[in-house]
Short mmCIF file of C-alpha atoms in Angstrom, two decimals:
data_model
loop_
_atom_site.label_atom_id
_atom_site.label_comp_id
_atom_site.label_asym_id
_atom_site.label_seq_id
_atom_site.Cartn_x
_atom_site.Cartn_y
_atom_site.Cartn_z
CA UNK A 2 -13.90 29.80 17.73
CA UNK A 3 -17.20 31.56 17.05
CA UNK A 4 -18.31 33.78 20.61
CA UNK A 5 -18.03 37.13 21.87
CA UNK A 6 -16.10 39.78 21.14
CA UNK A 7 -13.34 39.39 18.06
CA UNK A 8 -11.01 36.12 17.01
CA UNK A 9 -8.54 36.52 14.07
CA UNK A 10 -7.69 33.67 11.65
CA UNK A 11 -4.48 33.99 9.89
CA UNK A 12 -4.16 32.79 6.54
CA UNK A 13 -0.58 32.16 5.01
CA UNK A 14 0.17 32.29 1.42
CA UNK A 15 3.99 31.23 1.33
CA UNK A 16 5.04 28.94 -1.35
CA UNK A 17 5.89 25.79 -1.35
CA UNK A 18 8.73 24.95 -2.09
CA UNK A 19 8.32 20.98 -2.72
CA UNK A 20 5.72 21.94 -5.35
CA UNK A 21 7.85 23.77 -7.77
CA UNK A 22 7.32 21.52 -11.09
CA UNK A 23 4.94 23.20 -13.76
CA UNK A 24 1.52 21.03 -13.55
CA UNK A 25 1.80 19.42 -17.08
CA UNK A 26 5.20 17.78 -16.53
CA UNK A 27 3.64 16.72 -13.40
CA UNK A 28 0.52 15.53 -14.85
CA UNK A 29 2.62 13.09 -17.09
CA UNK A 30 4.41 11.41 -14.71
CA UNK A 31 4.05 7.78 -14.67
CA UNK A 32 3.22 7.28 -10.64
CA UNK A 33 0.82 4.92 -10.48
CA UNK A 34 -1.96 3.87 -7.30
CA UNK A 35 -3.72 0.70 -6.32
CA UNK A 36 -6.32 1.68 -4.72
CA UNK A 37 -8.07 -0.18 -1.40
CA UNK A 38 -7.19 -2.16 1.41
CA UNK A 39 -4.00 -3.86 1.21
CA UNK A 40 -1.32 -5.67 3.25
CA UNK A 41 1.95 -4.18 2.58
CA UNK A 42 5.82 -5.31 4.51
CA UNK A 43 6.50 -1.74 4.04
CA UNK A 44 8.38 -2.25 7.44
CA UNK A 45 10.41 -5.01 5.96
CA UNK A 46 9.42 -7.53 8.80
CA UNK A 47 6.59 -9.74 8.96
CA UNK A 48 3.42 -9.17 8.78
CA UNK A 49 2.59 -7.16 6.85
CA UNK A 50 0.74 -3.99 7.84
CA UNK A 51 -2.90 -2.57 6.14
CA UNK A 52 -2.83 0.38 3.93
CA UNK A 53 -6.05 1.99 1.66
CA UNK A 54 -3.19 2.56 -1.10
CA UNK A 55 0.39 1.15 -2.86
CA UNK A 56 1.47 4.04 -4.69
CA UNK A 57 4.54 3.27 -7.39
CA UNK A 58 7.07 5.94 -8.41
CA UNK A 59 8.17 3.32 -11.32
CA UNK A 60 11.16 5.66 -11.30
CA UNK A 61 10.19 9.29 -9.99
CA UNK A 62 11.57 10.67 -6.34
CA UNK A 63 9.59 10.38 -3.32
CA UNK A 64 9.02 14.62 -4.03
CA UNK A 65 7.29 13.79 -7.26
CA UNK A 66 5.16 11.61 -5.52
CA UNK A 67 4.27 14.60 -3.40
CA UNK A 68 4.10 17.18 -6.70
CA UNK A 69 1.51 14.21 -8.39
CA UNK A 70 -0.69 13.97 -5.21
CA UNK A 71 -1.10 17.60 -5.10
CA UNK A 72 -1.83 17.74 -8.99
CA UNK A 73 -4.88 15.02 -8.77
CA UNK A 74 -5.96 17.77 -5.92
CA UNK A 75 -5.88 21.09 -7.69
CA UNK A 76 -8.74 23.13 -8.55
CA UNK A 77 -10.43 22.53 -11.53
CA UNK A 78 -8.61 18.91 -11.96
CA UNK A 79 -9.74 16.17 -14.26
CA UNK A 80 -8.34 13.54 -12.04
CA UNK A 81 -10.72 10.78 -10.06
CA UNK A 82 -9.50 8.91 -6.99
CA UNK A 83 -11.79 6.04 -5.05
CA UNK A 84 -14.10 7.10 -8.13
CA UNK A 85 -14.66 11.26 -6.98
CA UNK A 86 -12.84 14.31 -8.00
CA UNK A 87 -9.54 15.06 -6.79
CA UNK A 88 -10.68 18.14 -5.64
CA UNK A 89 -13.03 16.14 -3.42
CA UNK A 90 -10.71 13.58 -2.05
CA UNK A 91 -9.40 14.20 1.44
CA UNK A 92 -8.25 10.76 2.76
CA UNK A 93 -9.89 8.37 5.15
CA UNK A 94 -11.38 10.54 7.85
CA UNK A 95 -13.48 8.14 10.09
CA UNK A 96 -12.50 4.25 10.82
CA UNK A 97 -16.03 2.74 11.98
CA UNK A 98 -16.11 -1.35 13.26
CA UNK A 99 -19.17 -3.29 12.12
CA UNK A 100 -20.81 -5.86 12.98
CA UNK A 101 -24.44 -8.17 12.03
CA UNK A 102 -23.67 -7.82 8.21
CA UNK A 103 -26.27 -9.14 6.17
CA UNK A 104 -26.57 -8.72 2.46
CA UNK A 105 -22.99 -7.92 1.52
CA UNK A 106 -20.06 -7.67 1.27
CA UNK A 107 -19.81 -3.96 1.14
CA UNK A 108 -17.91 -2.72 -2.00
CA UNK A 109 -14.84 -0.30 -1.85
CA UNK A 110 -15.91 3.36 -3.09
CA UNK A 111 -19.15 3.18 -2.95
CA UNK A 112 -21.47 5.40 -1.10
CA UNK A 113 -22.12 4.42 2.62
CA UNK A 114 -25.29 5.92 4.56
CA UNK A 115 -26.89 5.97 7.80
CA UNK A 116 -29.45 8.36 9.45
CA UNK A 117 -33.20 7.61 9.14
CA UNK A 118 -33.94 4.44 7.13
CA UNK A 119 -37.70 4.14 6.03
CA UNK A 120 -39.88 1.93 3.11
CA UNK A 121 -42.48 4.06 1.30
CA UNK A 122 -45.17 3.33 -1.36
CA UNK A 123 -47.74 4.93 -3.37
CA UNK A 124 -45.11 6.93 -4.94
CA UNK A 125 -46.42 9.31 -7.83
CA UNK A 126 -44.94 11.20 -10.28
CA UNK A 127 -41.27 10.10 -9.05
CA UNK A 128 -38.72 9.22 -8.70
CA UNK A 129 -37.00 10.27 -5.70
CA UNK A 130 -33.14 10.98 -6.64
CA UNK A 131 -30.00 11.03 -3.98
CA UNK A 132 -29.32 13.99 -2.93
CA UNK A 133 -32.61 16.16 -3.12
CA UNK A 134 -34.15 17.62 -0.28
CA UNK A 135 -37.83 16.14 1.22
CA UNK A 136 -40.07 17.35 3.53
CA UNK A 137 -42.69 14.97 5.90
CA UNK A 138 -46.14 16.39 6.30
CA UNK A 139 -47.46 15.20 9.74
CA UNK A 140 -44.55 15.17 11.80
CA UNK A 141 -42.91 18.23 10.07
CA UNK A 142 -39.09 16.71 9.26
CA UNK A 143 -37.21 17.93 6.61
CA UNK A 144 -34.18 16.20 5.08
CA UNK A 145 -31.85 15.20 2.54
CA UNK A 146 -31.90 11.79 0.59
CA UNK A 147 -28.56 9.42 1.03
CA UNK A 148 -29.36 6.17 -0.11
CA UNK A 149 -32.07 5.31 -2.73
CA UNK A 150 -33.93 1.89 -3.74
CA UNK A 151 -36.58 2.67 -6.25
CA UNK A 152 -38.81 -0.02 -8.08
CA UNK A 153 -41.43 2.47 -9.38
CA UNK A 154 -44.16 3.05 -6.67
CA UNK A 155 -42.67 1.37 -3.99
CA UNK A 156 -38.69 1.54 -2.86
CA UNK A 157 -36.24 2.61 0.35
CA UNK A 158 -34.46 5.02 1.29
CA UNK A 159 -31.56 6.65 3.89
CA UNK A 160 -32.81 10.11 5.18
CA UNK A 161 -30.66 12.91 6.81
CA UNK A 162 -32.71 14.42 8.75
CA UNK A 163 -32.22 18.15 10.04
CA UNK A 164 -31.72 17.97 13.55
CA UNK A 165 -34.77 20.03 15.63
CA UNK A 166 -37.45 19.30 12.81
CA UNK A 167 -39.39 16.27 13.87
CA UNK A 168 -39.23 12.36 13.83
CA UNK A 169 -40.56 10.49 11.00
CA UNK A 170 -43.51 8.36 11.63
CA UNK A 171 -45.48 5.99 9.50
CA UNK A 172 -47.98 6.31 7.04
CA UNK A 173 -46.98 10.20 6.58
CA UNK A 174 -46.07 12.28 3.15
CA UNK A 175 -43.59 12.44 1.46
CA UNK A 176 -42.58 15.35 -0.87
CA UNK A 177 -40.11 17.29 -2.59
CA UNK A 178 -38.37 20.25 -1.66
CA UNK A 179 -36.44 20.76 -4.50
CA UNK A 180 -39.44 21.90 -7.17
CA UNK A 181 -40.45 18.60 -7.81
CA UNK A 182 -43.62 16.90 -7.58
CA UNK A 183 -43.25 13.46 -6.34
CA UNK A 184 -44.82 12.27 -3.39
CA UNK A 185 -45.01 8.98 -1.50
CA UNK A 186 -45.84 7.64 1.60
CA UNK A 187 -43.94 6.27 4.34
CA UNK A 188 -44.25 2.45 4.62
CA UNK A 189 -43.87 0.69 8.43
CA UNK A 190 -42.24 2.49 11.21
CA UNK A 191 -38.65 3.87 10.12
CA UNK A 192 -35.56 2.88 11.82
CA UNK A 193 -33.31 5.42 13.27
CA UNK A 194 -35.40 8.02 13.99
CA UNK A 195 -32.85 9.77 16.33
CA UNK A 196 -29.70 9.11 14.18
CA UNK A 197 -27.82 11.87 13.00
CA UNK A 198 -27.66 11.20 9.16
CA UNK A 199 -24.42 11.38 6.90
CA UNK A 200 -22.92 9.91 3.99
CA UNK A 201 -19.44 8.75 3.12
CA UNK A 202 -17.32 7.05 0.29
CA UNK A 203 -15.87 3.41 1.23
CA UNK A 204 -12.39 3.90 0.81
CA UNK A 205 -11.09 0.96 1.94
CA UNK A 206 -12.79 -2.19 3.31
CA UNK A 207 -11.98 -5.44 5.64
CA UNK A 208 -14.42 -7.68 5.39
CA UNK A 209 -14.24 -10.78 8.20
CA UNK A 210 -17.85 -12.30 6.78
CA UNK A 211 -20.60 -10.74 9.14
CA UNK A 212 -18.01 -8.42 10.49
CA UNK A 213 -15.35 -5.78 9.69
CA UNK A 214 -13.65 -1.88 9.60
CA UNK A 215 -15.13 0.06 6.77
CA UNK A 216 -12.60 3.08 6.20
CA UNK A 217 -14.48 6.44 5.24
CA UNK A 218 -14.53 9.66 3.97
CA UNK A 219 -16.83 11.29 5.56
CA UNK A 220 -19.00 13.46 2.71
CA UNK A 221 -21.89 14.91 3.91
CA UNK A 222 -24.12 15.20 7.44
CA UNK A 223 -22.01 13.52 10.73
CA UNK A 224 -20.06 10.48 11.29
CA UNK A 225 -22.23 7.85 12.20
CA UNK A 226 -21.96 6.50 16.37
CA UNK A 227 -22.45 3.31 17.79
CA UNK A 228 -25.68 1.20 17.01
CA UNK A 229 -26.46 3.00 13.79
CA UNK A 230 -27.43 0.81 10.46
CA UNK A 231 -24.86 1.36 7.96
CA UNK A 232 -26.51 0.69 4.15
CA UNK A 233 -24.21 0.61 1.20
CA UNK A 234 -25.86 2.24 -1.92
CA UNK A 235 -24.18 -0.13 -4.40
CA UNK A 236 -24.04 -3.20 -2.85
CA UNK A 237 -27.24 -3.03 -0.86
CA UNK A 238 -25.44 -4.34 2.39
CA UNK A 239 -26.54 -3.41 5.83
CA UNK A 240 -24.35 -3.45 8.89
CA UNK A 241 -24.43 -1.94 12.94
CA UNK A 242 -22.22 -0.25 13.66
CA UNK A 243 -20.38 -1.92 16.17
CA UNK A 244 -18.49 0.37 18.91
CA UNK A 245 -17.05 4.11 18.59
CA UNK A 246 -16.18 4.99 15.53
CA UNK A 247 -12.60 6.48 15.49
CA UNK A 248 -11.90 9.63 14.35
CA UNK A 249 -8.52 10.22 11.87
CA UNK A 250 -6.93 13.13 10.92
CA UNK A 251 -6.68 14.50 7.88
CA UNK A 252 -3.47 16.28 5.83
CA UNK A 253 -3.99 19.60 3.60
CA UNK A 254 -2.67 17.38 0.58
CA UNK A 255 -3.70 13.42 1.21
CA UNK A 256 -0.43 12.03 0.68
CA UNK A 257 0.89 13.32 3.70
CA UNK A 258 3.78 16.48 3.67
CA UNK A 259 7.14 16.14 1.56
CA UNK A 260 10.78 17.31 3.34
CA UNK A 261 11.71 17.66 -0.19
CA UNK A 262 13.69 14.89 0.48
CA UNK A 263 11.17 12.49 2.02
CA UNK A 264 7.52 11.60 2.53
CA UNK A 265 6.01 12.11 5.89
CA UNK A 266 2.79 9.73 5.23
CA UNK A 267 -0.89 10.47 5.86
CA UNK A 268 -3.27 8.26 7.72
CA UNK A 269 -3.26 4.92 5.76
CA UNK A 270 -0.89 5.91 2.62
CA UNK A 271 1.16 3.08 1.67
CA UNK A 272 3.72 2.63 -1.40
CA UNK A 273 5.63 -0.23 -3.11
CA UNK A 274 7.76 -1.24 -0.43
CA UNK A 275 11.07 -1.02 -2.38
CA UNK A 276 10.13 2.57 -3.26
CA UNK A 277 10.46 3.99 0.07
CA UNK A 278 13.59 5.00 2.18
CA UNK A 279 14.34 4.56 5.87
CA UNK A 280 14.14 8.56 5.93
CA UNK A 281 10.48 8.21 4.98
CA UNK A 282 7.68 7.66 7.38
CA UNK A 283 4.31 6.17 7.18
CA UNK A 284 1.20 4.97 9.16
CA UNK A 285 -0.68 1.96 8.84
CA UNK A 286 -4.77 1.87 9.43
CA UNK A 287 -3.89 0.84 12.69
CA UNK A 288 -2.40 4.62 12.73
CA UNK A 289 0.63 2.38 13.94
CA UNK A 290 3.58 4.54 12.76
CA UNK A 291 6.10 2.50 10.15
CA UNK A 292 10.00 3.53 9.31
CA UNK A 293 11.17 1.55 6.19
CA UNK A 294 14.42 -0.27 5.92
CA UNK A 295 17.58 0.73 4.81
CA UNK A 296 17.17 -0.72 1.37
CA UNK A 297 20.67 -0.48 0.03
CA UNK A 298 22.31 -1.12 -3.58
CA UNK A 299 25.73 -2.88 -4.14
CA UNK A 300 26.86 -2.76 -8.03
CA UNK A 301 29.68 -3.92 -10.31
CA UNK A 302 30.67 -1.53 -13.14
CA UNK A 303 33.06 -2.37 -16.10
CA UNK A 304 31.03 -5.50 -17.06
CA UNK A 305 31.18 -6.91 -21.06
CA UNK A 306 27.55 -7.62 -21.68
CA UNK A 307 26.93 -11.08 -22.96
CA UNK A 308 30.41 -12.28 -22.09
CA UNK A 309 31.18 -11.80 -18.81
CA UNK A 310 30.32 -13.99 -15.59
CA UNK A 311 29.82 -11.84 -12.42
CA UNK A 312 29.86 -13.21 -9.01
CA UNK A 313 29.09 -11.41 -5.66
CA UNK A 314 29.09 -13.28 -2.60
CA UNK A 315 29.92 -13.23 1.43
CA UNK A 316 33.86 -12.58 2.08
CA UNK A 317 35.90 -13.65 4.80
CA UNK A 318 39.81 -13.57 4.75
CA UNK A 319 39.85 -12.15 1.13
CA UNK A 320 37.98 -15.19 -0.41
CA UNK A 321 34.72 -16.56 -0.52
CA UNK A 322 32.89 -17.26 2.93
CA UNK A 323 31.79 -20.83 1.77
CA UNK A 324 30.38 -21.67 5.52
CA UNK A 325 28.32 -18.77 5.85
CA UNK A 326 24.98 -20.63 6.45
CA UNK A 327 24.76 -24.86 7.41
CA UNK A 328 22.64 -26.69 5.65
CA UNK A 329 20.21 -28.84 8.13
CA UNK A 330 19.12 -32.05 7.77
CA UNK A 331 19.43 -34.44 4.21
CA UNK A 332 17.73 -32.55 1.23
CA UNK A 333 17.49 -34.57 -2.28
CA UNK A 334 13.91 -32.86 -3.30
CA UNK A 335 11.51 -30.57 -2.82
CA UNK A 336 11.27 -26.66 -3.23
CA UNK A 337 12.61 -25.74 0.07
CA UNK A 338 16.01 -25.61 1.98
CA UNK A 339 16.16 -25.52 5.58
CA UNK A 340 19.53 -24.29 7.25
CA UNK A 341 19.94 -24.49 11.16
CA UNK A 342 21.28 -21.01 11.44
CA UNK A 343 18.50 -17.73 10.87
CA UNK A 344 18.86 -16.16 7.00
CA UNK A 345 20.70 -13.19 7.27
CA UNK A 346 18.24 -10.24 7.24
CA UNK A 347 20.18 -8.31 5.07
CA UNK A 348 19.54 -11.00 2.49
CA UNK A 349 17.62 -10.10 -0.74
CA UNK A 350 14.22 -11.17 -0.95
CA UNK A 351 14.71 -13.04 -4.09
CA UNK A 352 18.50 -13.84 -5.71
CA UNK A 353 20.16 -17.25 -5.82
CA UNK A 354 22.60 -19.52 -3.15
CA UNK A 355 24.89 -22.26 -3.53
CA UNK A 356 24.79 -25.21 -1.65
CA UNK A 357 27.73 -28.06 -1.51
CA UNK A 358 26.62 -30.79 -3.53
CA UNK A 359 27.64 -34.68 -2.29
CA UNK A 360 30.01 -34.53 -5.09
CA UNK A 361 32.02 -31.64 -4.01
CA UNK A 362 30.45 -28.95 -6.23
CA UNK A 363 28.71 -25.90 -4.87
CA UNK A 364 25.52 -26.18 -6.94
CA UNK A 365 23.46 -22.76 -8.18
CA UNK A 366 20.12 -22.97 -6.75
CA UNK A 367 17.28 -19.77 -7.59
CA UNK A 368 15.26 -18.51 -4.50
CA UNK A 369 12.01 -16.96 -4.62
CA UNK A 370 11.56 -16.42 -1.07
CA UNK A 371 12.63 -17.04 2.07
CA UNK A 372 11.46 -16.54 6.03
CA UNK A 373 13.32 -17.88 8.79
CA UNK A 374 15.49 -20.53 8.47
CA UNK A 375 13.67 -21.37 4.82
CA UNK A 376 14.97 -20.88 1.38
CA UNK A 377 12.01 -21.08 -0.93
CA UNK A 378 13.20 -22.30 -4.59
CA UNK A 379 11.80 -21.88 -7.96
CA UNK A 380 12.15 -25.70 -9.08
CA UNK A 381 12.39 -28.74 -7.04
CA UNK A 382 15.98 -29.88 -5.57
CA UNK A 383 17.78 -32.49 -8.22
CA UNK A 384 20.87 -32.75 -6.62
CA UNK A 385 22.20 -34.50 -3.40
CA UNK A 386 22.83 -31.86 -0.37
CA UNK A 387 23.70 -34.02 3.03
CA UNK A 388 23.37 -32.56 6.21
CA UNK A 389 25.75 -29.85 7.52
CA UNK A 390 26.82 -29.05 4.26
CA UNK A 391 28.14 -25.48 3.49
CA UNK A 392 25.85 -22.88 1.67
CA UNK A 393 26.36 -19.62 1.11
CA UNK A 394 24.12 -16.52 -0.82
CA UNK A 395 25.58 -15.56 -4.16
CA UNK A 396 24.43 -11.77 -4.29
CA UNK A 397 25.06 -11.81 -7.58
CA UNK A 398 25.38 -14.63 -10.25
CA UNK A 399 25.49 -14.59 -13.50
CA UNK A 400 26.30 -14.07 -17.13
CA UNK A 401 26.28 -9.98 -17.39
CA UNK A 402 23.57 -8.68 -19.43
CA UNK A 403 24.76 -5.16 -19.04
CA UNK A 404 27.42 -2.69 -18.37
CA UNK A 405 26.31 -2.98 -14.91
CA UNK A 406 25.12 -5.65 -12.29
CA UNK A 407 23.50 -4.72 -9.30
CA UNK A 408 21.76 -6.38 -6.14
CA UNK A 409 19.31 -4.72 -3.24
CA UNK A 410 19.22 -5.68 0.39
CA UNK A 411 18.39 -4.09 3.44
CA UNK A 412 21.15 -2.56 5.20
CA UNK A 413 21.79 -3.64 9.22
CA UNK A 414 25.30 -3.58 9.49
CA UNK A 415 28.11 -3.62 7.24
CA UNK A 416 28.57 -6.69 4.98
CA UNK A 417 31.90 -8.00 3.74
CA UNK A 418 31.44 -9.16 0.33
CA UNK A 419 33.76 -10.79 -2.37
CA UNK A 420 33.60 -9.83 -6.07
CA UNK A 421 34.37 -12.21 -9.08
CA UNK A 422 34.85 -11.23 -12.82
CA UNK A 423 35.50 -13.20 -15.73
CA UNK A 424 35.58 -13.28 -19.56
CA UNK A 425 37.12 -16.15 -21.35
CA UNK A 426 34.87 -15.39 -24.61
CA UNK A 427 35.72 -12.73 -27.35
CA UNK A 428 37.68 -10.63 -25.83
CA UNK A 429 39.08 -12.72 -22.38
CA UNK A 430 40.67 -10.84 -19.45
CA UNK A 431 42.31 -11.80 -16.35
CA UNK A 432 40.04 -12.82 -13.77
CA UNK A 433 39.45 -9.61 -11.92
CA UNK A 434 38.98 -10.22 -7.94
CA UNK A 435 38.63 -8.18 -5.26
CA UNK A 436 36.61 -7.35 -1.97
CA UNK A 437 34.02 -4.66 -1.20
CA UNK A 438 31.14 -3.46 1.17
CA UNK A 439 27.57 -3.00 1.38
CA UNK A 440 27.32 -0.25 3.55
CA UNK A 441 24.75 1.98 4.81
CA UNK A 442 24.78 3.67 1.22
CA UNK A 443 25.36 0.43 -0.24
CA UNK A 444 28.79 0.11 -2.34
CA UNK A 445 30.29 -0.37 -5.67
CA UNK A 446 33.16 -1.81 -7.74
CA UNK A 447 34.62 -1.37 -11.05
CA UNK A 448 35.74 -5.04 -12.87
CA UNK A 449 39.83 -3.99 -14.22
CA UNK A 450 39.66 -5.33 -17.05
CA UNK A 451 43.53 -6.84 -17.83
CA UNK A 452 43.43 -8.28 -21.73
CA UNK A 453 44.34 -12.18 -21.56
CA UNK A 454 44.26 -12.97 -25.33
#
């Protein structure tokens, strides 16, 4: 705080020690972004939640994610993000409601202004450009150009005036401050006139029609208050603002802080939901915070690739749990499979189930989704399932195509599980059963492979 006497501001120069990686290993990292407003089950329960991004690791830690933010910041970087320089980007800082669109949508990263808003004409010797300082010769305001229309002699533009040097009025001059020589005139009374002007990229939008959230960075001048016009340089939309706009806080790096272990989210920062831990932490745009599940991994080593047929599914007693679900109601077609009892949450989003067929077989069906009591399937039902018969999820189920077989579901609690091997091709083996666990760091088995030739 700037007053009397003397204040001290330290400034600390420790390392850090979750940045340790020389910057060209970094660099080539393939982390990806995509960038903008998103809905994300990050949480792993429906809905979904809003983010401005859906960062990928596509195989790094959750530290390198940290490392690659801080690299697209560094001085002198090459990097763009939201279409500025790394060294620029900070991270949504202002949330602002609007409302009484007309002329959009608004488009994500480009420029938003509000301040003074004024038509001229009888420009000469232009044009104006964004950015340049311009003076007013009756009523003495001086200020800085944020939006620009130009068609030649006539146009619009969005002023920041400097607070304490007058109020635009119409018909007055317009100049240059900056050396050049252009001049206009102002055109019809200007809106605004006792706005405080600013500028800021569009980082993220939701657009409802004539109503929304634009999420900014805040650039230049002061966030914009309630009641001002909002214009968007690119797309040439206009909107109110409609309320307070709130406030967000930013991080030193945008990404948020690393434990070197886990990521500790900024404002808005979302990732592939399968990428993230229940040790890391997030927050929505809602500034809601988010914990991720316990996505867990059970696998079976020792497989013969090409030969082998691998089966995981629900144990109870030492065998298969063939009533672990109940199917509800008479299904003979269609793409979905109600049960009476709620899926299992543990259950992987996508995988396969079988499901007692009227002839006493437990057919293979493929699910692409599920919610509920609802097994979504990827082809329509051609088999004959009455009501109350058995199903149960097959974790795992298939001819191995590696030396390894794996499936990922969220942990809750511990899950009993029964494990199938066999080989009857090239080189056959004893079927190899046993039992195992998904547990809270998911769980493994090794096939024993006895020869049977």
């Amino acid at each position: 705080t700037m007053g009397l006497g003397n204040s001290v501001a330290a400034i600390f120069t420790a390392a850090d020690l979750n940045n340790e990686t020389v910057q060209g290993t970094v660099n080539a990292w393939p982390i990806t972004n995509t960038e903008g407003y998103q809905l994300l089950e990050i949480s792993g329960t429906a809905p979904a939640e809003a983010y401005y991004s859906q960062w990928a690791l596509n195989s790094q830690g959750i530290n390198d994610l940290y490392e690659f933010a801080k690299d697209i910041q560094r001085r002198g970087t090459a990097e763009t993000i939201h279409g500025i320089n790394g060294s620029l980007f900070r991270g949504i800082t202002t949330d602002v409601a609007y409302n009484t669109e007309s002329g959009g949508p608004f488009v994500e990263d480009e420029v938003i202004a509000w301040g003074t808003t004024l038509n001229y004409d009888n420009e000469i010797t232009g044009p104006f450009v964004v950015g340049e300082a311009i003076g007013f010769g009756t009523s003495g305001a001086v200020g800085v150009i944020r939006e620009l229309t130009d068609a030649g002699a006539t146009g619009s533009m969005v002023v920041q005036i400097e607070p304490g040097t007058g109020t635009v009025i119409d018909g007055e001059q317009i100049s240059q401050l900056d050396g050049g020589t252009a001049t206009a005139d102002v055109a019809g009374t200007p809106v605004g006139t006792a706005n405080v002007g600013g500028a800021g990229i569009l980082i993220a939008l939701y657009d409802n029609g004539t109503d929304g959230n634009l999420y900014l960075q805040v650039t230049n001048g002061t966030a914009p208050a309630a009641g001002y016009v909002l214009t968007g340089a690119t797309s040439g939309a206009t909107a109110a603002v409609n309320g307070s706009p709130v406030a967000r806080t930013i991080a030193p790096v945008f990404i948020g802080s690393s434990t070197g272990s886990s990521l500790i989210g900024a404002y808005g920062i979302g990732a592939v939901p399968g990428d993230l831990s229940s040790s890391d932490k997030v927050f929505d745009l809602g500034n809601n915070l988010v914990t991720p599940p316990n996505n867990v991994t059970f696998t079976v080593f020792g497989l013969e690739s090409g030969e082998d047929r691998v089966l995981v599914g629900p144990e109870a007693g030492g065998v298969i749990e063939f009533a672990q679900l109940t199917l509800d109601g008479l299904h003979n077609s269609g793409t979905t499979l109600t049960i009476v009892e709620d899926i299992p949450l543990d259950t992987p989003t996508a995988g396969t189930l079988r499901v007692l067929d009227d002839d006493g077989t437990y057919k293979l069906l493929n699910v692409s989704s599920w919610t509920g009591k609802v097994f979504t399937l990827d082809a329509a039902i051609t088999d004959t399932f009455s009501d109350t018969a058995n199903v149960w999820i097959s974790y795992i189920d298939k001819a191995a195509a590696a030396a390894s077989e794996s499936f990922t579901g969220v942990y809750l609690s511990d899950r009993a599980l029964f494990i199938r091997v066999r080989d009857g091709g090239v080189s056959p083996i004893k079927t190899f059963e046993t039992t195992g666990t998904l547990g809270e760091s998911g769980g493994s088995t090794t096939a024993i492979r006895t020869d049977d030739s």
